[in-house]
């Protein structure tokens, strides 16, 4: 064979080898993203974890999910095993639940968000009800506390370092769910945010609802959770401290530096500009008439 023919054969072989190498090392394409809008919770095969901050309507969410199985497991400590529908406010418990969900089960993580100003006041009064705060006083004595004194007590009970440090969703929740939902826009026309996360090498289906829409949750979620049952309703106005709670909300004006800090909170990301402006201006004590101007 002529020298130039041998050279051509050699070049051809090298070309084929290079093509083969490129074929082998070509990264695999990612599978197409799932259509999350059509997912349906399967009570036989799926697990649901309700993981949220307190006083955001999480009990209503949890009861609606668990009513079909009559399974309501609220957890403050880790266990060896867990039921298929659980709720916790504790990150270490949530992480343990996620780790122990069987690999062949689909894991849904539900959470909810609420106006942070309303949530803080609601949490304060729940602490009073549960004797975690002002536990040395009787109900009658608490109801007799002058409103100005109670408002000062409210502010004194929360260290300045806590105000505005609402990064719970981008820090604690993201670690559990495997996705930072603060990076996702809320689809207001649908009333819920559904995204996919990944943790411990497994996918998670993450659902965010807004507490202000609780009266519509059944309509919002019925296509995803056919057995959604809105059976739980708690109205603080009907509790023994209800009158004091309403008076507090009506008359309390938040310090401006706290309002400015809260304005940067994770919790406000899923409200419209108009909704956020209304929350902030109301917290500063501006009347609703002024909000329309």
XYZ file of N, CA and C in Angstrom, residues 6-255:
750
model
N -1.572 4.646 3.487
C -1.438 4.264 4.896
C -1.750 5.445 5.809
N -1.308 6.622 5.391
C -1.565 7.821 6.197
C -3.051 8.106 6.283
N -3.753 7.926 5.145
C -5.193 8.181 5.132
C -5.928 7.197 6.029
N -5.479 5.913 5.982
C -6.102 4.901 6.840
C -5.889 5.251 8.303
N -4.653 5.694 8.629
C -4.341 6.064 10.009
C -5.183 7.224 10.483
N -5.328 8.222 9.621
C -6.145 9.377 9.993
C -7.606 8.988 10.180
N -8.062 8.068 9.297
C -9.450 7.618 9.417
C -9.685 6.892 10.723
N -8.711 6.056 11.114
C -8.843 5.319 12.372
C -8.852 6.265 13.560
N -7.960 7.275 13.509
C -7.922 8.251 14.596
C -9.230 9.026 14.693
N -9.800 9.356 13.517
C -11.069 10.081 13.510
C -12.186 9.261 14.116
N -12.214 7.971 13.767
C -13.250 7.086 14.310
C -13.105 6.944 15.813
N -11.823 6.830 16.271
C -11.566 6.700 17.706
C -12.000 7.957 18.446
N -11.705 9.114 17.856
C -12.094 10.378 18.488
C -13.604 10.497 18.580
N -14.283 10.086 17.495
C -15.744 10.155 17.491
C -16.328 9.238 18.552
N -15.715 8.032 18.689
C -16.185 7.080 19.689
C -15.986 7.636 21.092
N -14.821 8.268 21.308
C -14.525 8.848 22.622
C -15.516 9.945 22.967
N -15.812 10.802 21.982
C -16.762 11.882 22.213
C -18.147 11.342 22.524
N -18.496 10.250 21.828
C -19.808 9.648 22.060
C -19.920 9.112 23.471
N -18.823 8.497 23.955
C -18.847 7.905 25.291
C -18.860 8.955 26.386
N -18.175 10.081 26.141
C -18.045 11.082 27.204
C -19.124 12.153 27.150
N -19.985 12.098 26.156
C -21.045 13.100 26.053
C -21.985 12.981 27.244
N -22.192 14.063 27.990
C -23.043 13.978 29.180
C -24.475 13.615 28.816
N -25.068 12.814 29.691
C -26.452 12.403 29.453
C -27.377 13.600 29.599
N -28.346 13.680 28.732
C -29.293 14.788 28.806
C -30.215 14.607 30.001
N -30.641 15.720 30.603
C -31.530 15.657 31.750
C -32.917 15.206 31.315
N -33.579 14.406 32.157
C -34.938 14.004 31.810
C -35.850 15.222 31.802
N -36.866 15.221 30.980
C -37.771 16.374 30.933
C -38.441 16.598 32.280
N -38.641 17.860 32.621
C -39.267 18.194 33.902
C -40.699 17.670 33.941
N -41.098 17.218 35.125
C -42.463 16.722 35.281
C -43.464 17.866 35.225
N -44.651 17.561 34.756
C -45.729 18.539 34.766
C -46.363 18.499 36.151
N -45.933 19.396 37.024
C -46.391 19.379 38.410
C -47.855 19.769 38.542
N -48.390 20.425 37.532
C -49.779 20.881 37.620
C -50.773 19.726 37.582
N -50.320 18.546 37.161
C -51.234 17.403 37.047
C -51.022 16.359 38.142
N -50.089 16.592 39.052
C -49.804 15.606 40.094
C -50.980 15.468 41.060
N -51.223 14.233 41.477
C -52.310 13.947 42.418
C -51.739 13.153 43.589
N -52.064 13.579 44.801
C -51.586 12.883 45.996
C -52.273 11.528 46.115
N -51.464 10.477 46.266
C -51.955 9.104 46.353
C -51.846 8.642 47.809
N -52.984 8.496 48.473
C -52.970 8.128 49.887
C -52.392 6.738 50.128
N -52.388 5.894 49.109
C -51.868 4.540 49.269
C -50.340 4.496 49.185
N -49.768 5.391 48.403
C -48.337 5.284 48.116
C -47.510 6.523 48.453
N -48.154 7.637 48.750
C -47.408 8.869 48.997
C -47.345 9.197 50.487
N -46.339 9.959 50.850
C -46.202 10.474 52.215
C -46.308 11.994 52.178
N -46.883 12.567 53.240
C -47.032 14.019 53.326
C -46.442 14.514 54.639
N -45.606 15.520 54.538
C -45.049 16.197 55.706
C -45.499 17.652 55.671
N -46.143 18.101 56.745
C -46.480 19.514 56.897
C -45.395 20.122 57.780
N -44.588 20.987 57.196
C -43.468 21.603 57.908
C -43.563 23.109 57.717
N -43.741 23.824 58.813
C -43.954 25.265 58.706
C -43.555 25.958 59.993
N -43.562 27.280 59.949
C -43.507 28.070 61.165
C -44.860 27.959 61.861
N -44.911 28.391 63.113
C -46.173 28.360 63.831
C -47.097 29.493 63.409
N -48.395 29.290 63.615
C -49.428 30.304 63.385
C -49.513 30.762 61.932
N -49.463 29.804 61.024
C -49.625 30.116 59.600
C -50.746 29.279 58.976
N -51.621 28.734 59.813
C -52.703 27.897 59.295
C -52.279 26.466 59.046
N -51.153 26.053 59.619
C -50.637 24.709 59.337
C -51.531 23.606 59.895
N -52.230 23.879 60.998
C -53.127 22.854 61.536
C -54.298 22.616 60.593
N -54.829 23.681 60.015
C -55.903 23.524 59.028
C -55.420 22.698 57.840
N -54.199 22.953 57.413
C -53.609 22.231 56.290
C -53.436 20.752 56.637
N -52.892 20.505 57.798
C -52.586 19.151 58.269
C -53.856 18.326 58.468
N -54.873 18.932 59.079
C -56.132 18.225 59.305
C -56.821 17.912 57.980
N -56.776 18.851 57.044
C -57.391 18.624 55.737
C -56.737 17.455 55.013
N -55.423 17.330 55.142
C -54.694 16.234 54.498
C -54.963 14.891 55.169
N -55.009 14.901 56.502
C -55.070 13.640 57.237
C -56.447 13.106 57.520
N -57.491 13.860 57.168
C -58.840 13.450 57.558
C -59.274 12.133 56.917
N -58.827 11.852 55.709
C -59.227 10.606 55.043
C -58.736 9.389 55.820
N -57.488 9.454 56.297
C -56.905 8.332 57.029
C -57.085 8.471 58.538
N -57.681 9.599 58.957
C -57.778 9.912 60.387
C -56.407 9.757 61.040
N -55.420 10.315 60.364
C -54.043 10.194 60.821
C -53.465 11.589 61.007
N -53.283 11.970 62.269
C -52.736 13.286 62.573
C -51.601 13.119 63.577
N -50.400 13.076 63.085
C -49.235 12.891 63.942
C -48.451 14.191 64.017
N -48.617 14.922 65.147
C -47.820 16.124 65.364
C -46.613 15.735 66.203
N -45.433 16.127 65.756
C -44.204 15.628 66.367
C -43.295 16.759 66.822
N -42.822 16.637 68.053
C -41.843 17.578 68.593
C -40.497 16.912 68.814
N -40.467 15.580 68.689
C -39.231 14.821 68.862
C -39.124 13.779 67.752
N -37.907 13.335 67.495
C -37.697 12.311 66.473
C -38.174 10.952 66.975
N -38.601 10.108 66.030
C -39.053 8.751 66.335
C -38.293 7.753 65.473
N -38.435 6.486 65.829
C -37.835 5.433 65.009
C -38.547 5.322 63.668
N -39.879 5.417 63.700
C -40.682 5.347 62.480
C -41.748 6.436 62.534
N -42.336 6.708 61.364
C -43.354 7.755 61.280
C -44.519 7.279 60.417
N -45.683 7.893 60.645
C -46.827 7.619 59.796
C -46.667 8.290 58.445
N -47.643 8.082 57.584
C -47.532 8.625 56.230
C -47.925 10.096 56.150
N -48.597 10.617 57.183
C -48.967 12.037 57.205
C -48.523 12.613 58.545
N -47.582 13.545 58.509
C -46.988 14.075 59.729
C -46.924 15.594 59.679
N -46.753 16.178 60.866
C -46.602 17.631 60.966
C -45.586 17.950 62.050
N -44.752 18.948 61.788
C -43.820 19.430 62.800
C -43.431 20.868 62.499
N -43.011 21.574 63.546
C -42.426 22.906 63.389
C -40.918 22.861 63.634
N -40.394 21.667 63.925
C -39.001 21.536 64.345
C -38.131 21.009 63.201
N -37.119 21.782 62.783
C -36.286 21.382 61.638
C -35.622 20.023 61.802
N -35.109 19.725 63.013
C -34.423 18.449 63.193
C -35.383 17.273 63.052
N -36.634 17.466 63.477
C -37.641 16.414 63.321
C -38.007 16.266 61.847
N -38.185 17.391 61.164
C -38.521 17.348 59.735
C -37.434 16.640 58.936
N -36.180 16.945 59.236
C -35.078 16.292 58.512
C -35.081 14.786 58.745
N -35.392 14.378 59.977
C -35.420 12.951 60.294
C -36.569 12.253 59.574
N -37.717 12.912 59.503
C -38.861 12.341 58.782
C -38.505 12.130 57.317
N -37.900 13.144 56.704
C -37.535 13.054 55.289
C -36.562 11.900 55.058
N -35.590 11.748 55.958
C -34.608 10.666 55.810
C -35.258 9.291 55.861
N -36.332 9.154 56.645
C -36.905 7.836 56.903
C -38.114 7.486 56.032
N -38.509 8.378 55.141
C -39.576 8.025 54.201
C -39.051 6.942 53.261
N -39.766 5.829 53.103
C -39.296 4.754 52.216
C -38.962 5.272 50.825
N -37.911 4.737 50.236
C -37.423 5.225 48.950
C -38.427 5.026 47.828
N -39.331 4.058 47.993
C -40.294 3.803 46.922
C -41.564 4.643 47.071
N -41.570 5.578 48.022
C -42.732 6.432 48.240
C -42.443 7.847 47.748
N -43.468 8.492 47.210
C -43.340 9.895 46.809
C -43.563 10.780 48.027
N -42.662 11.718 48.240
C -42.741 12.596 49.407
C -43.236 13.981 49.001
N -44.350 14.386 49.604
C -44.886 15.734 49.442
C -44.571 16.514 50.714
N -44.093 17.733 50.566
C -43.846 18.602 51.716
C -44.719 19.844 51.560
N -45.646 20.003 52.493
C -46.579 21.128 52.462
C -46.145 22.185 53.477
N -46.285 23.437 53.098
C -46.010 24.527 54.025
C -46.953 25.679 53.712
N -46.977 26.658 54.601
C -47.847 27.818 54.386
C -47.166 29.067 54.925
N -47.643 30.200 54.459
C -47.058 31.488 54.820
C -48.181 32.420 55.245
N -47.827 33.408 56.072
C -48.828 34.348 56.574
C -48.193 35.723 56.735
N -49.005 36.748 56.637
C -48.569 38.110 56.947
C -47.728 38.061 58.226
N -46.432 38.412 58.167
C -45.562 38.243 59.337
C -45.968 39.074 60.544
N -46.600 40.207 60.328
C -47.060 41.017 61.461
C -48.206 40.311 62.188
N -49.151 39.806 61.429
C -50.270 39.074 62.030
C -49.785 37.797 62.701
N -48.814 37.142 62.093
C -48.301 35.890 62.656
C -47.637 36.117 64.011
N -46.866 37.186 64.141
C -46.173 37.453 65.400
C -47.158 37.736 66.531
N -48.191 38.510 66.249
C -49.186 38.821 67.280
C -49.953 37.560 67.665
N -50.313 36.760 66.685
C -51.023 35.514 66.954
C -50.177 34.573 67.806
N -48.876 34.506 67.506
C -47.971 33.649 68.278
C -47.854 34.129 69.721
N -47.844 35.436 69.915
C -47.763 36.008 71.262
C -48.957 35.573 72.103
N -50.151 35.663 71.531
C -51.340 35.292 72.295
C -51.450 33.778 72.478
N -50.952 33.008 71.539
C -50.937 31.560 71.752
C -49.991 31.202 72.894
N -48.852 31.887 72.979
C -47.933 31.645 74.092
C -48.607 31.952 75.428
N -49.426 32.999 75.449
C -50.162 33.327 76.669
C -51.175 32.225 76.983
N -51.896 31.787 75.969
C -52.908 30.738 76.168
C -52.279 29.447 76.680
N -51.100 29.106 76.155
C -50.437 27.865 76.527
C -49.561 28.006 77.775
N -49.646 29.151 78.442
C -48.896 29.408 79.677
C -47.384 29.441 79.462
N -46.966 29.626 78.212
C -45.537 29.793 77.951
C -45.097 31.223 78.235
N -46.082 32.111 78.367
C -45.807 33.521 78.649
C -46.879 34.033 79.601
N -46.475 34.837 80.566
C -47.383 35.354 81.597
C -48.100 34.214 82.318
N -47.409 33.111 82.461
C -48.008 31.924 83.061
C -48.341 32.069 84.531
N -47.788 33.088 85.172
C -48.063 33.302 86.596
C -49.343 34.093 86.834
N -49.996 34.531 85.753
C -51.211 35.332 85.877
C -52.445 34.511 85.522
N -53.564 34.863 86.129
C -54.836 34.225 85.789
C -55.390 34.865 84.520
N -56.397 34.232 83.945
C -57.023 34.794 82.752
C -57.609 36.170 83.052
N -58.208 36.320 84.217
C -58.802 37.604 84.596
C -57.730 38.684 84.712
N -56.587 38.328 85.288
C -55.503 39.298 85.436
C -54.936 39.705 84.071
N -54.836 38.749 83.172
C -54.329 39.054 81.832
C -55.285 39.984 81.098
N -56.570 39.727 81.207
C -57.555 40.572 80.539
C -57.574 41.983 81.118
N -57.090 42.133 82.354
C -57.095 43.444 83.010
C -55.825 44.248 82.741
N -54.844 43.663 82.068
C -53.601 44.389 81.781
C -53.908 45.559 80.846
N -53.477 46.776 81.187
C -53.691 47.913 80.275
C -53.052 47.635 78.922
N -53.706 48.080 77.860
C -53.240 47.754 76.519
C -51.827 48.271 76.257
N -51.521 49.475 76.704
C -50.176 50.002 76.499
C -49.116 49.135 77.156
N -49.425 48.638 78.344
C -48.486 47.768 79.059
C -48.311 46.438 78.329
N -49.402 45.914 77.795
C -49.316 44.643 77.068
C -48.510 44.802 75.784
N -48.672 45.923 75.119
C -47.917 46.153 73.889
C -46.420 46.257 74.172
N -46.062 46.905 75.267
C -44.657 46.981 75.648
C -44.117 45.601 76.016
N -44.963 44.807 76.668
C -44.571 43.444 77.019
C -44.329 42.611 75.764
N -45.169 42.822 74.777
C -45.023 42.115 73.499
C -43.673 42.421 72.859
N -43.320 43.694 72.789
C -42.061 44.089 72.166
C -40.860 43.630 72.987
N -40.978 43.697 74.310
C -39.864 43.303 75.176
C -39.601 41.805 75.116
N -40.621 41.047 74.772
C -40.471 39.594 74.738
C -39.766 39.070 73.505
N -39.494 39.950 72.547
C -38.835 39.538 71.313
C -37.533 40.316 71.171
N -36.385 39.655 71.307
C -35.099 40.360 71.166
C -34.997 41.058 69.819
N -34.324 42.210 69.813
C -34.180 42.968 68.569
C -33.560 42.126 67.460
N -32.698 41.178 67.848
C -32.023 40.362 66.837
C -33.000 39.487 66.063
N -34.192 39.244 66.635
C -35.175 38.389 65.965
C -35.981 39.145 64.918
N -36.155 40.440 65.130
C -36.997 41.195 64.213
C -36.352 41.275 62.836
N -37.101 40.857 61.854
C -36.610 40.939 60.492
C -35.689 39.810 60.088
N -35.383 38.900 61.028
C -34.492 37.792 60.680
C -35.293 36.625 60.116
N -36.358 36.946 59.419
C -37.242 35.928 58.869
C -36.640 35.379 57.578
N -35.656 34.504 57.734
C -35.074 33.824 56.584
C -35.352 32.327 56.693
N -36.441 32.002 57.377
C -36.774 30.607 57.653
C -36.944 29.804 56.367
N -37.610 30.370 55.384
C -37.855 29.627 54.146
C -36.567 29.380 53.366
N -35.704 30.378 53.299
C -34.479 30.233 52.507
C -33.395 29.453 53.241
N -33.550 29.274 54.544
C -32.547 28.553 55.328
C -33.104 27.210 55.809
N -33.949 27.228 56.822
C -34.422 25.985 57.434
C -35.260 25.146 56.472
N -36.230 25.775 55.824
C -37.111 25.006 54.950
C -36.358 24.460 53.742
N -35.470 25.261 53.183
C -34.724 24.827 52.000
C -33.886 23.587 52.291
N -33.311 23.504 53.491
C -32.498 22.341 53.850
C -33.341 21.078 53.926
N -34.562 21.207 54.403
C -35.441 20.043 54.546
C -36.025 19.624 53.201
N -36.491 20.604 52.426
C -37.217 20.310 51.189
C -36.313 20.093 49.984
N -35.070 20.567 50.073
C -34.168 20.409 48.938
C -34.390 21.420 47.840
N -35.037 22.545 48.172
C -35.260 23.601 47.189
C -35.518 24.905 47.940
N -34.981 26.000 47.420
C -35.221 27.320 48.001
C -36.416 27.937 47.283
N -37.578 27.860 47.919
C -38.790 28.327 47.244
C -38.865 29.850 47.169
N -37.967 30.557 47.871
C -37.964 32.015 47.740
C -37.480 32.441 46.359
N -36.900 31.514 45.611
C -36.436 31.812 44.256
C -37.547 31.652 43.224
N -38.721 31.231 43.678
C -39.824 30.963 42.759
C -40.951 31.974 42.960
N -41.480 32.458 41.865
C -42.596 33.394 41.919
C -43.886 32.656 42.253
N -44.751 33.321 42.979
C -46.026 32.724 43.360
C -47.044 32.950 42.246
N -47.663 31.875 41.730
C -48.682 32.032 40.682
C -50.028 32.410 41.305
N -50.282 33.688 41.428
C -51.457 34.166 42.160
C -52.770 33.661 41.565
N -52.795 33.478 40.251
C -54.033 33.015 39.632
C -54.348 31.570 40.009
N -53.332 30.804 40.435
C -53.549 29.410 40.825
C -53.706 29.252 42.334
N -53.199 30.197 43.095
C -53.379 30.172 44.542
C -52.437 29.266 45.296
N -51.524 28.599 44.606
C -50.544 27.750 45.286
C -49.296 27.643 44.435
N -48.168 27.477 45.125
C -46.895 27.275 44.449
C -46.507 25.812 44.600
N -46.236 25.140 43.493
C -45.783 23.750 43.528
C -44.462 23.668 42.771
N -43.422 23.207 43.455
C -42.113 23.057 42.832
C -41.543 21.699 43.215
N -40.502 21.313 42.517
C -39.844 20.041 42.807
C -38.485 20.307 43.433
N -38.197 19.608 44.514
C -36.902 19.707 45.162
C -36.172 18.376 45.080
N -35.021 18.329 45.702
C -34.263 17.079 45.738
C -33.419 17.057 47.006
N -33.584 16.012 47.799
C -32.843 15.886 49.044
C -32.565 14.409 49.298
N -31.364 14.108 49.782
C -30.936 12.725 50.007
C -31.070 11.883 48.733
N -30.846 12.522 47.581
C -30.891 11.806 46.320
C -32.278 11.448 45.840
N -33.305 12.018 46.453
C -34.672 11.700 46.047
C -35.429 12.993 45.760
N -36.402 12.950 44.860
C -37.193 14.153 44.576
C -38.234 14.405 45.660
N -38.597 15.650 45.831
C -39.679 16.034 46.731
C -40.649 16.921 45.959
N -41.916 16.821 46.303
C -42.930 17.708 45.744
C -43.285 18.706 46.837
N -43.025 19.980 46.591
C -43.184 21.010 47.613
C -44.366 21.910 47.257
N -45.259 22.096 48.227
C -46.467 22.897 48.014
C -46.506 24.026 49.038
N -46.654 25.253 48.562
C -46.795 26.425 49.429
C -48.174 27.040 49.241
N -48.869 27.266 50.369
C -50.160 27.949 50.366
C -50.068 29.204 51.225
N -50.994 30.131 51.012
C -51.032 31.359 51.808
C -52.189 31.275 52.803
N -51.899 31.584 54.068
C -52.922 31.489 55.109
C -54.110 32.399 54.820
N -53.864 33.512 54.168
C -54.952 34.445 53.858
C -55.969 33.843 52.893
N -55.585 32.769 52.203
C -56.484 32.123 51.240
C -57.136 30.865 51.806
N -57.063 30.667 53.132
C -57.497 29.398 53.721
C -58.939 29.045 53.364
N -59.795 30.038 53.213
C -61.189 29.752 52.868
C -61.317 29.160 51.467
N -60.266 29.291 50.658
C -60.296 28.786 49.280
C -59.382 27.581 49.077
N -58.755 27.091 50.130
C -57.784 26.011 49.972
C -58.395 24.768 49.333
N -59.632 24.459 49.690
C -60.250 23.270 49.098
C -60.319 23.419 47.582
N -60.755 24.567 47.105
C -60.868 24.781 45.667
C -59.491 24.817 45.011
N -58.509 25.353 45.725
C -57.147 25.452 45.196
C -56.497 24.075 45.093
N -56.765 23.198 46.077
C -56.029 21.935 46.181
C -56.810 20.696 45.755
N -58.097 20.808 45.485
C -58.907 19.602 45.266
C -58.463 18.775 44.064
N -57.810 19.400 43.082
C -57.343 18.629 41.928
C -56.059 17.862 42.248
N -55.326 18.322 43.241
C -54.096 17.639 43.651
C -54.337 16.675 44.808
N -55.265 17.023 45.694
C -55.599 16.178 46.842
C -57.117 15.992 46.837
N -57.605 14.983 46.119
C -59.056 14.812 45.957
C -59.817 14.678 47.268
N -59.177 14.170 48.307
C -59.857 13.979 49.585
C -59.579 15.109 50.571
N -59.171 16.248 50.050
C -58.931 17.413 50.905
C -60.222 17.752 51.654
N -60.141 17.804 52.970
C -61.341 18.008 53.783
C -61.127 19.171 54.751
N -61.674 20.339 54.449
C -61.459 21.518 55.303
C -62.312 21.467 56.566
N -61.946 20.582 57.497
C -62.781 20.370 58.680
C -62.341 21.203 59.878
N -61.121 21.735 59.844
C -60.601 22.458 61.008
C -60.763 23.957 60.831
N -61.258 24.588 61.869
C -61.360 26.047 61.849
C -61.192 26.556 63.270
N -60.231 27.444 63.461
C -60.016 28.027 64.782
C -60.060 29.538 64.657
N -60.901 30.154 65.463
C -61.054 31.602 65.445
C -60.657 32.131 66.814
N -59.555 32.876 66.859
C -59.054 33.387 68.139
C -60.071 34.291 68.822
N -60.960 34.894 68.050
C -61.966 35.777 68.640
C -62.920 35.027 69.555
N -63.004 33.708 69.374
C -63.914 32.907 70.179
C -63.251 32.345 71.433
N -61.947 32.567 71.589
C -61.231 32.077 72.757
C -61.351 33.080 73.907
N -60.929 32.671 75.094
C -61.130 33.513 76.278
C -60.439 34.866 76.172
N -59.358 34.940 75.402
C -58.634 36.203 75.258
C -59.036 36.954 73.986
N -60.089 36.499 73.322
C -60.466 37.045 72.023
C -60.635 38.554 72.001
N -61.302 39.103 73.009
C -61.533 40.551 73.038
C -60.217 41.313 73.159
N -59.292 40.793 73.973
C -57.988 41.438 74.149
C -57.167 41.346 72.861
N -57.259 40.222 72.218
C -56.542 39.991 70.961
C -56.998 40.981 69.892
N -58.305 41.156 69.765
C -58.837 42.079 68.766
C -58.452 43.519 69.089
N -58.496 43.878 70.362
C -58.115 45.230 70.770
C -56.639 45.482 70.475
N -55.811 44.483 70.736
C -54.371 44.603 70.480
C -54.122 44.853 68.994
N -54.720 44.037 68.147
C -54.505 44.175 66.702
C -54.970 45.536 66.193
N -56.059 46.019 66.749
C -56.638 47.273 66.279
C -55.782 48.475 66.655
N -55.131 48.424 67.815
C -54.467 49.610 68.348
C -52.943 49.585 68.274
N -52.361 48.436 67.980
C -50.901 48.348 68.036
C -50.256 48.954 66.794
N -49.262 49.803 67.024
C -48.455 50.374 65.945
C -47.035 49.851 66.087
N -46.515 49.286 65.017
C -45.170 48.708 65.057
C -44.116 49.801 64.926
N -43.010 49.683 65.656
C -41.898 50.627 65.474
C -41.389 50.583 64.035
